[in-house]
PDB file of C-alpha atoms in Angstrom:
ATOM      1  CA  ASP D   1     167.629  88.223 152.184  1.00 62.00           C
ATOM      2  CA  ALA D   2     166.043  86.053 149.534  1.00 64.00           C
ATOM      3  CA  LYS D   3     168.313  84.179 147.133  1.00 86.00           C
ATOM      4  CA  THR D   4     168.284  84.892 143.441  1.00 92.00           C
ATOM      5  CA  THR D   5     168.959  82.638 140.456  1.00 94.00           C
ATOM      6  CA  GLN D   6     170.170  83.950 137.097  1.00 96.00           C
ATOM      7  CA  PRO D   7     171.402  82.224 133.956  1.00 96.00           C
ATOM      8  CA  PRO D   8     175.204  82.354 133.763  1.00 95.00           C
ATOM      9  CA  SER D   9     175.332  83.876 130.314  1.00 96.00           C
ATOM     10  CA  MET D  10     173.335  85.081 127.364  1.00 96.00           C
ATOM     11  CA  ASP D  11     173.960  86.701 123.995  1.00 95.00           C
ATOM     12  CA  CYS D  12     172.030  89.499 122.381  1.00 95.00           C
ATOM     13  CA  ALA D  13     172.189  91.102 118.956  1.00 96.00           C
ATOM     14  CA  GLU D  14     172.931  94.791 118.810  1.00 96.00           C
ATOM     15  CA  GLY D  15     169.761  96.844 118.433  1.00 96.00           C
ATOM     16  CA  ARG D  16     167.524  94.111 119.758  1.00 96.00           C
ATOM     17  CA  ALA D  17     165.918  93.965 123.177  1.00 96.00           C
ATOM     18  CA  ALA D  18     167.766  92.005 125.843  1.00 97.00           C
ATOM     19  CA  ASN D  19     165.551  90.240 128.364  1.00 97.00           C
ATOM     20  CA  LEU D  20     167.393  89.125 131.492  1.00 98.00           C
ATOM     21  CA  PRO D  21     165.498  86.803 133.822  1.00 97.00           C
ATOM     22  CA  CYS D  22     165.887  86.496 137.573  1.00 96.00           C
ATOM     23  CA  ASN D  23     164.208  84.032 139.881  1.00 96.00           C
ATOM     24  CA  HIS D  24     163.588  85.030 143.496  1.00 93.00           C
ATOM     25  CA  SER D  25     160.936  82.563 144.615  1.00 93.00           C
ATOM     26  CA  THR D  26     161.519  83.128 148.354  1.00 91.00           C
ATOM     27  CA  ILE D  27     161.201  86.898 148.207  1.00 91.00           C
ATOM     28  CA  SER D  28     159.459  88.515 151.155  1.00 88.00           C
ATOM     29  CA  GLY D  29     156.830  91.191 150.983  1.00 87.00           C
ATOM     30  CA  ASN D  30     159.165  93.980 152.060  1.00 85.00           C
ATOM     31  CA  GLU D  31     162.059  93.086 149.747  1.00 87.00           C
ATOM     32  CA  TYR D  32     162.924  95.150 146.723  1.00 89.00           C
ATOM     33  CA  VAL D  33     164.392  93.748 143.520  1.00 92.00           C
ATOM     34  CA  TYR D  34     167.556  95.565 142.423  1.00 91.00           C
ATOM     35  CA  TRP D  35     169.599  95.281 139.265  1.00 94.00           C
ATOM     36  CA  TYR D  36     173.221  96.284 138.854  1.00 94.00           C
ATOM     37  CA  ARG D  37     175.710  95.779 136.086  1.00 95.00           C
ATOM     38  CA  GLN D  38     179.462  95.659 135.952  1.00 93.00           C
ATOM     39  CA  ILE D  39     181.299  96.544 132.825  1.00 93.00           C
ATOM     40  CA  HIS D  40     184.742  95.009 132.642  1.00 86.00           C
ATOM     41  CA  SER D  41     187.106  96.326 135.322  1.00 81.00           C
ATOM     42  CA  GLN D  42     184.729  99.049 136.463  1.00 90.00           C
ATOM     43  CA  GLY D  43     182.753  99.364 139.682  1.00 91.00           C
ATOM     44  CA  PRO D  44     179.205  97.992 139.571  1.00 91.00           C
ATOM     45  CA  GLN D  45     176.579 100.443 138.384  1.00 92.00           C
ATOM     46  CA  TYR D  46     173.040 100.707 139.662  1.00 91.00           C
ATOM     47  CA  ILE D  47     170.405 100.186 136.959  1.00 95.00           C
ATOM     48  CA  ILE D  48     166.934 100.018 138.446  1.00 94.00           C
ATOM     49  CA  HIS D  49     164.889  98.674 141.337  1.00 92.00           C
ATOM     50  CA  GLY D  50     161.264  97.900 142.121  1.00 92.00           C
ATOM     51  CA  LEU D  51     158.973  96.489 144.759  1.00 92.00           C
ATOM     52  CA  LYS D  52     155.726  95.413 143.122  1.00 91.00           C
ATOM     53  CA  ASN D  53     155.045  97.582 140.109  1.00 88.00           C
ATOM     54  CA  ASN D  54     156.917  97.575 136.843  1.00 94.00           C
ATOM     55  CA  GLU D  55     159.500 100.310 136.614  1.00 96.00           C
ATOM     56  CA  THR D  56     161.173 102.136 133.749  1.00 97.00           C
ATOM     57  CA  ASN D  57     164.023 104.601 133.603  1.00 95.00           C
ATOM     58  CA  GLU D  58     166.401 105.864 130.971  1.00 94.00           C
ATOM     59  CA  MET D  59     168.482 102.703 131.116  1.00 94.00           C
ATOM     60  CA  ALA D  60     166.028  99.843 131.367  1.00 97.00           C
ATOM     61  CA  SER D  61     162.653  98.460 132.333  1.00 98.00           C
ATOM     62  CA  LEU D  62     161.941  96.093 135.191  1.00 98.00           C
ATOM     63  CA  ILE D  63     159.023  93.712 134.959  1.00 98.00           C
ATOM     64  CA  ILE D  64     158.049  91.956 138.199  1.00 96.00           C
ATOM     65  CA  THR D  65     155.550  89.104 138.072  1.00 96.00           C
ATOM     66  CA  GLU D  66     152.359  89.458 140.041  1.00 95.00           C
ATOM     67  CA  ASP D  67     153.454  86.848 142.578  1.00 95.00           C
ATOM     68  CA  ARG D  68     156.877  88.600 142.752  1.00 95.00           C
ATOM     69  CA  LYS D  69     158.708  85.284 142.444  1.00 95.00           C
ATOM     70  CA  SER D  70     160.566  86.373 139.341  1.00 96.00           C
ATOM     71  CA  SER D  71     161.470  89.452 137.377  1.00 97.00           C
ATOM     72  CA  THR D  72     162.904  90.457 134.017  1.00 97.00           C
ATOM     73  CA  LEU D  73     165.265  93.288 133.241  1.00 98.00           C
ATOM     74  CA  ILE D  74     164.742  94.629 129.745  1.00 98.00           C
ATOM     75  CA  LEU D  75     167.365  96.592 127.844  1.00 97.00           C
ATOM     76  CA  PRO D  76     165.181  97.894 125.021  1.00 96.00           C
ATOM     77  CA  HIS D  77     167.821  98.461 122.350  1.00 94.00           C
ATOM     78  CA  ALA D  78     171.040  96.733 123.309  1.00 96.00           C
ATOM     79  CA  THR D  79     174.319  98.320 122.260  1.00 96.00           C
ATOM     80  CA  LEU D  80     177.864  96.988 122.377  1.00 96.00           C
ATOM     81  CA  ARG D  81     178.392  99.110 125.504  1.00 95.00           C
ATOM     82  CA  ASP D  82     175.767  97.037 127.306  1.00 96.00           C
ATOM     83  CA  THR D  83     178.120  94.048 127.347  1.00 97.00           C
ATOM     84  CA  ALA D  84     178.562  93.443 131.078  1.00 96.00           C
ATOM     85  CA  VAL D  85     177.761  91.167 134.003  1.00 95.00           C
ATOM     86  CA  TYR D  86     174.256  91.866 135.296  1.00 97.00           C
ATOM     87  CA  TYR D  87     173.400  91.208 138.916  1.00 94.00           C
ATOM     88  CA  CYS D  88     169.940  90.742 140.370  1.00 94.00           C
ATOM     89  CA  ILE D  89     169.649  91.042 144.153  1.00 90.00           C
ATOM     90  CA  VAL D  90     166.811  91.422 146.600  1.00 88.00           C
ATOM     91  CA  ARG D  91     166.986  93.662 149.653  1.00 82.00           C
ATOM     92  CA  ALA D  92     164.631  94.668 152.401  1.00 77.00           C
ATOM     93  CA  HIS D  93     164.645  98.373 153.149  1.00 67.00           C
ATOM     94  CA  ASP D  94     165.987  97.725 156.620  1.00 65.00           C
ATOM     95  CA  SER D  95     168.615  95.111 155.785  1.00 66.00           C
ATOM     96  CA  TRP D  96     171.452  96.905 154.076  1.00 64.00           C
ATOM     97  CA  GLY D  97     174.014  95.091 156.187  1.00 66.00           C
ATOM     98  CA  LYS D  98     175.569  92.174 154.359  1.00 69.00           C
ATOM     99  CA  LEU D  99     175.015  93.353 150.815  1.00 73.00           C
ATOM    100  CA  GLN D 100     176.117  90.284 148.864  1.00 77.00           C
ATOM    101  CA  PHE D 101     176.132  89.624 145.148  1.00 81.00           C
ATOM    102  CA  GLY D 102     175.707  86.352 143.304  1.00 84.00           C
ATOM    103  CA  ALA D 103     177.447  85.305 140.110  1.00 86.00           C
ATOM    104  CA  GLY D 104     175.205  87.332 137.816  1.00 92.00           C
ATOM    105  CA  THR D 105     174.565  86.917 134.087  1.00 96.00           C
ATOM    106  CA  GLN D 106     177.315  87.657 131.582  1.00 95.00           C
ATOM    107  CA  VAL D 107     175.618  89.440 128.700  1.00 97.00           C
ATOM    108  CA  VAL D 108     177.469  89.746 125.416  1.00 97.00           C
ATOM    109  CA  VAL D 109     176.021  92.057 122.802  1.00 97.00           C
ATOM    110  CA  THR D 110     177.181  91.159 119.313  1.00 96.00           C
ATOM    111  CA  PRO D 111     177.189  93.314 116.176  1.00 94.00           C
TER     112      PRO D 111
ATOM    113  CA  ASP V   1     177.897 110.222 140.160  1.00 57.00           C
ATOM    114  CA  ALA V   2     177.919 109.520 143.874  1.00 68.00           C
ATOM    115  CA  GLY V   3     180.812 111.116 145.731  1.00 92.00           C
ATOM    116  CA  ILE V   4     182.929 108.081 146.464  1.00 95.00           C
ATOM    117  CA  THR V   5     186.681 107.952 146.027  1.00 96.00           C
ATOM    118  CA  GLN V   6     189.074 105.068 146.499  1.00 97.00           C
ATOM    119  CA  SER V   7     192.770 105.520 147.047  1.00 97.00           C
ATOM    120  CA  PRO V   8     195.171 104.452 145.835  1.00 97.00           C
ATOM    121  CA  ARG V   9     193.819 103.241 142.500  1.00 96.00           C
ATOM    122  CA  HIS V  10     196.789 100.973 141.926  1.00 97.00           C
ATOM    123  CA  LYS V  11     199.346  99.551 144.314  1.00 97.00           C
ATOM    124  CA  VAL V  12     202.119  96.993 144.194  1.00 97.00           C
ATOM    125  CA  THR V  13     203.442  95.781 147.510  1.00 96.00           C
ATOM    126  CA  GLU V  14     205.642  93.033 148.848  1.00 97.00           C
ATOM    127  CA  THR V  15     204.519  89.983 150.759  1.00 97.00           C
ATOM    128  CA  GLY V  16     204.452  90.577 154.483  1.00 97.00           C
ATOM    129  CA  THR V  17     204.049  94.346 154.359  1.00 96.00           C
ATOM    130  CA  PRO V  18     201.011  96.159 155.776  1.00 96.00           C
ATOM    131  CA  VAL V  19     198.699  97.864 153.311  1.00 97.00           C
ATOM    132  CA  THR V  20     195.820 100.270 153.888  1.00 98.00           C
ATOM    133  CA  LEU V  21     193.198 101.133 151.308  1.00 98.00           C
ATOM    134  CA  ARG V  22     190.985 104.146 151.785  1.00 98.00           C
ATOM    135  CA  CYS V  23     187.393 104.760 150.797  1.00 98.00           C
ATOM    136  CA  HIS V  24     186.141 108.308 151.112  1.00 98.00           C
ATOM    137  CA  GLN V  25     182.549 109.457 150.605  1.00 97.00           C
ATOM    138  CA  THR V  26     180.932 112.870 150.488  1.00 96.00           C
ATOM    139  CA  GLU V  27     177.335 111.597 150.596  1.00 93.00           C
ATOM    140  CA  ASN V  28     177.010 111.140 154.387  1.00 93.00           C
ATOM    141  CA  HIS V  29     175.704 107.607 153.777  1.00 92.00           C
ATOM    142  CA  ARG V  30     175.395 105.280 156.745  1.00 91.00           C
ATOM    143  CA  TYR V  31     176.606 102.027 155.199  1.00 91.00           C
ATOM    144  CA  MET V  32     180.009 101.402 153.677  1.00 93.00           C
ATOM    145  CA  TYR V  33     181.347  98.155 152.239  1.00 92.00           C
ATOM    146  CA  TRP V  34     184.565  96.596 151.050  1.00 95.00           C
ATOM    147  CA  TYR V  35     184.555  93.887 148.368  1.00 93.00           C
ATOM    148  CA  ARG V  36     187.182  91.987 146.497  1.00 94.00           C
ATOM    149  CA  GLN V  37     186.849  90.618 142.999  1.00 93.00           C
ATOM    150  CA  ASP V  38     189.035  87.970 141.427  1.00 90.00           C
ATOM    151  CA  PRO V  39     188.956  86.404 137.959  1.00 83.00           C
ATOM    152  CA  GLY V  40     186.136  83.903 137.735  1.00 76.00           C
ATOM    153  CA  HIS V  41     184.525  85.179 140.908  1.00 78.00           C
ATOM    154  CA  GLY V  42     181.840  87.707 141.549  1.00 81.00           C
ATOM    155  CA  LEU V  43     182.004  90.389 144.188  1.00 86.00           C
ATOM    156  CA  ARG V  44     182.787  88.955 147.598  1.00 90.00           C
ATOM    157  CA  LEU V  45     182.059  90.978 150.705  1.00 90.00           C
ATOM    158  CA  ILE V  46     185.029  91.470 153.043  1.00 95.00           C
ATOM    159  CA  HIS V  47     183.709  93.800 155.736  1.00 94.00           C
ATOM    160  CA  TYR V  48     181.015  96.387 156.061  1.00 92.00           C
ATOM    161  CA  SER V  49     180.154  99.245 158.363  1.00 93.00           C
ATOM    162  CA  TYR V  50     176.760 100.434 159.541  1.00 90.00           C
ATOM    163  CA  GLY V  51     177.993 103.522 161.340  1.00 91.00           C
ATOM    164  CA  VAL V  52     181.001 105.172 162.933  1.00 93.00           C
ATOM    165  CA  LYS V  53     182.942 102.509 164.829  1.00 91.00           C
ATOM    166  CA  ASP V  54     180.311  99.900 163.879  1.00 93.00           C
ATOM    167  CA  THR V  55     181.659  97.203 161.600  1.00 94.00           C
ATOM    168  CA  ASP V  56     181.008  93.552 160.856  1.00 93.00           C
ATOM    169  CA  LYS V  57     182.545  90.722 158.879  1.00 93.00           C
ATOM    170  CA  GLY V  58     181.575  89.600 155.428  1.00 91.00           C
ATOM    171  CA  GLU V  59     182.166  86.267 153.757  1.00 89.00           C
ATOM    172  CA  VAL V  60     185.939  86.624 153.181  1.00 94.00           C
ATOM    173  CA  SER V  61     187.192  88.635 156.164  1.00 95.00           C
ATOM    174  CA  ASP V  62     190.230  86.546 157.172  1.00 96.00           C
ATOM    175  CA  GLY V  63     193.437  88.553 156.853  1.00 96.00           C
ATOM    176  CA  TYR V  64     191.626  91.900 156.710  1.00 97.00           C
ATOM    177  CA  SER V  65     190.660  94.494 159.272  1.00 97.00           C
ATOM    178  CA  VAL V  66     188.660  97.694 158.900  1.00 97.00           C
ATOM    179  CA  SER V  67     188.129 100.925 160.739  1.00 97.00           C
ATOM    180  CA  ARG V  68     185.645 103.729 160.503  1.00 97.00           C
ATOM    181  CA  SER V  69     186.415 106.636 162.792  1.00 96.00           C
ATOM    182  CA  LYS V  70     184.493 109.173 160.681  1.00 96.00           C
ATOM    183  CA  THR V  71     181.332 108.851 158.622  1.00 96.00           C
ATOM    184  CA  GLU V  72     183.171 109.698 155.431  1.00 97.00           C
ATOM    185  CA  ASP V  73     186.125 107.307 155.677  1.00 98.00           C
ATOM    186  CA  PHE V  74     186.272 103.502 155.685  1.00 98.00           C
ATOM    187  CA  LEU V  75     189.738 101.981 155.790  1.00 98.00           C
ATOM    188  CA  LEU V  76     190.662  98.438 154.801  1.00 98.00           C
ATOM    189  CA  THR V  77     193.939  97.113 156.204  1.00 98.00           C
ATOM    190  CA  LEU V  78     195.900  94.058 155.206  1.00 97.00           C
ATOM    191  CA  GLU V  79     198.101  93.571 158.261  1.00 93.00           C
ATOM    192  CA  SER V  80     200.578  91.356 156.429  1.00 96.00           C
ATOM    193  CA  ALA V  81     199.854  91.132 152.737  1.00 97.00           C
ATOM    194  CA  THR V  82     199.955  87.750 151.000  1.00 97.00           C
ATOM    195  CA  SER V  83     199.900  86.872 147.319  1.00 96.00           C
ATOM    196  CA  SER V  84     196.380  85.476 147.726  1.00 96.00           C
ATOM    197  CA  GLN V  85     195.234  89.009 148.490  1.00 97.00           C
ATOM    198  CA  THR V  86     196.180  90.181 145.024  1.00 97.00           C
ATOM    199  CA  SER V  87     192.827  91.380 143.759  1.00 97.00           C
ATOM    200  CA  VAL V  88     190.680  94.308 142.739  1.00 96.00           C
ATOM    201  CA  TYR V  89     189.044  95.935 145.736  1.00 97.00           C
ATOM    202  CA  PHE V  90     185.795  97.868 145.511  1.00 96.00           C
ATOM    203  CA  CYS V  91     184.231 100.139 148.067  1.00 96.00           C
ATOM    204  CA  ALA V  92     180.490 100.828 148.119  1.00 93.00           C
ATOM    205  CA  ILE V  93     178.178 103.132 150.042  1.00 93.00           C
ATOM    206  CA  SER V  94     174.468 103.064 150.776  1.00 89.00           C
ATOM    207  CA  ASP V  95     172.061 105.245 152.640  1.00 84.00           C
ATOM    208  CA  GLY V  96     170.125 102.151 153.628  1.00 71.00           C
ATOM    209  CA  GLY V  97     166.727 103.768 153.454  1.00 61.00           C
ATOM    210  CA  GLY V  98     163.711 102.161 151.812  1.00 55.00           C
ATOM    211  CA  GLY V  99     164.225 101.633 148.118  1.00 59.00           C
ATOM    212  CA  THR V 100     167.647 103.231 147.983  1.00 71.00           C
ATOM    213  CA  GLU V 101     170.586 101.914 146.018  1.00 81.00           C
ATOM    214  CA  ALA V 102     174.269 101.294 146.669  1.00 86.00           C
ATOM    215  CA  PHE V 103     176.992 103.182 144.808  1.00 90.00           C
ATOM    216  CA  PHE V 104     180.401 101.758 144.019  1.00 92.00           C
ATOM    217  CA  GLY V 105     183.830 103.231 143.691  1.00 95.00           C
ATOM    218  CA  GLN V 106     186.066 102.618 140.700  1.00 93.00           C
ATOM    219  CA  GLY V 107     188.216 100.049 142.440  1.00 95.00           C
ATOM    220  CA  THR V 108     191.779  99.607 143.665  1.00 97.00           C
ATOM    221  CA  ARG V 109     194.006  97.123 141.902  1.00 96.00           C
ATOM    222  CA  LEU V 110     196.358  95.589 144.476  1.00 97.00           C
ATOM    223  CA  THR V 111     199.227  93.341 143.517  1.00 97.00           C
ATOM    224  CA  VAL V 112     201.208  91.521 146.197  1.00 97.00           C
ATOM    225  CA  VAL V 113     204.546  90.225 144.949  1.00 96.00           C
TER     226      VAL V 113
END
């Protein structure tokens, strides 16, 4: 699976949009981009995934660049409850074996 | 929420004793995973399973064994617990199909004294 690179931390003001970048320059054509988050002491929670097109759900939006080498997770109106570690991973549909996570981005939403 | 249950949720055990953690799913998903998480570290994969009786090692498998005799249950065993195995353990499941996601349990906090 392709490697991903994320900033270790970022702050965001409550009510503002949080834009979380992820670099995956070696992504292959059949690999999806997934985002998860982990709120302190809880199990990781799935947020969103995409292959080529931008995606939106009730939690967030995922913007994937045309060359697919990077993506951005957007939390449109951050709340204090969005404070968490956010993980970006890439997976091919047929490679769900060693599902491994990187260090992620620690996002702190401040009042 | 996905039907995934970890038991026990908390356990304190003594060094040298065997410990078994259970992950139970009601989703009939093919893949199951065990992770550990320690302060300052992300999720580290211990073992995973891709079917009944089919398992493989992750990045931190030393000192751990697993078994999967039924689709719904994935057991993690510490044959002789050590203090370095004090951690929070998470189980995850995945159907593994195109574009699907993995679901995580709520974790088991294990303390080895």
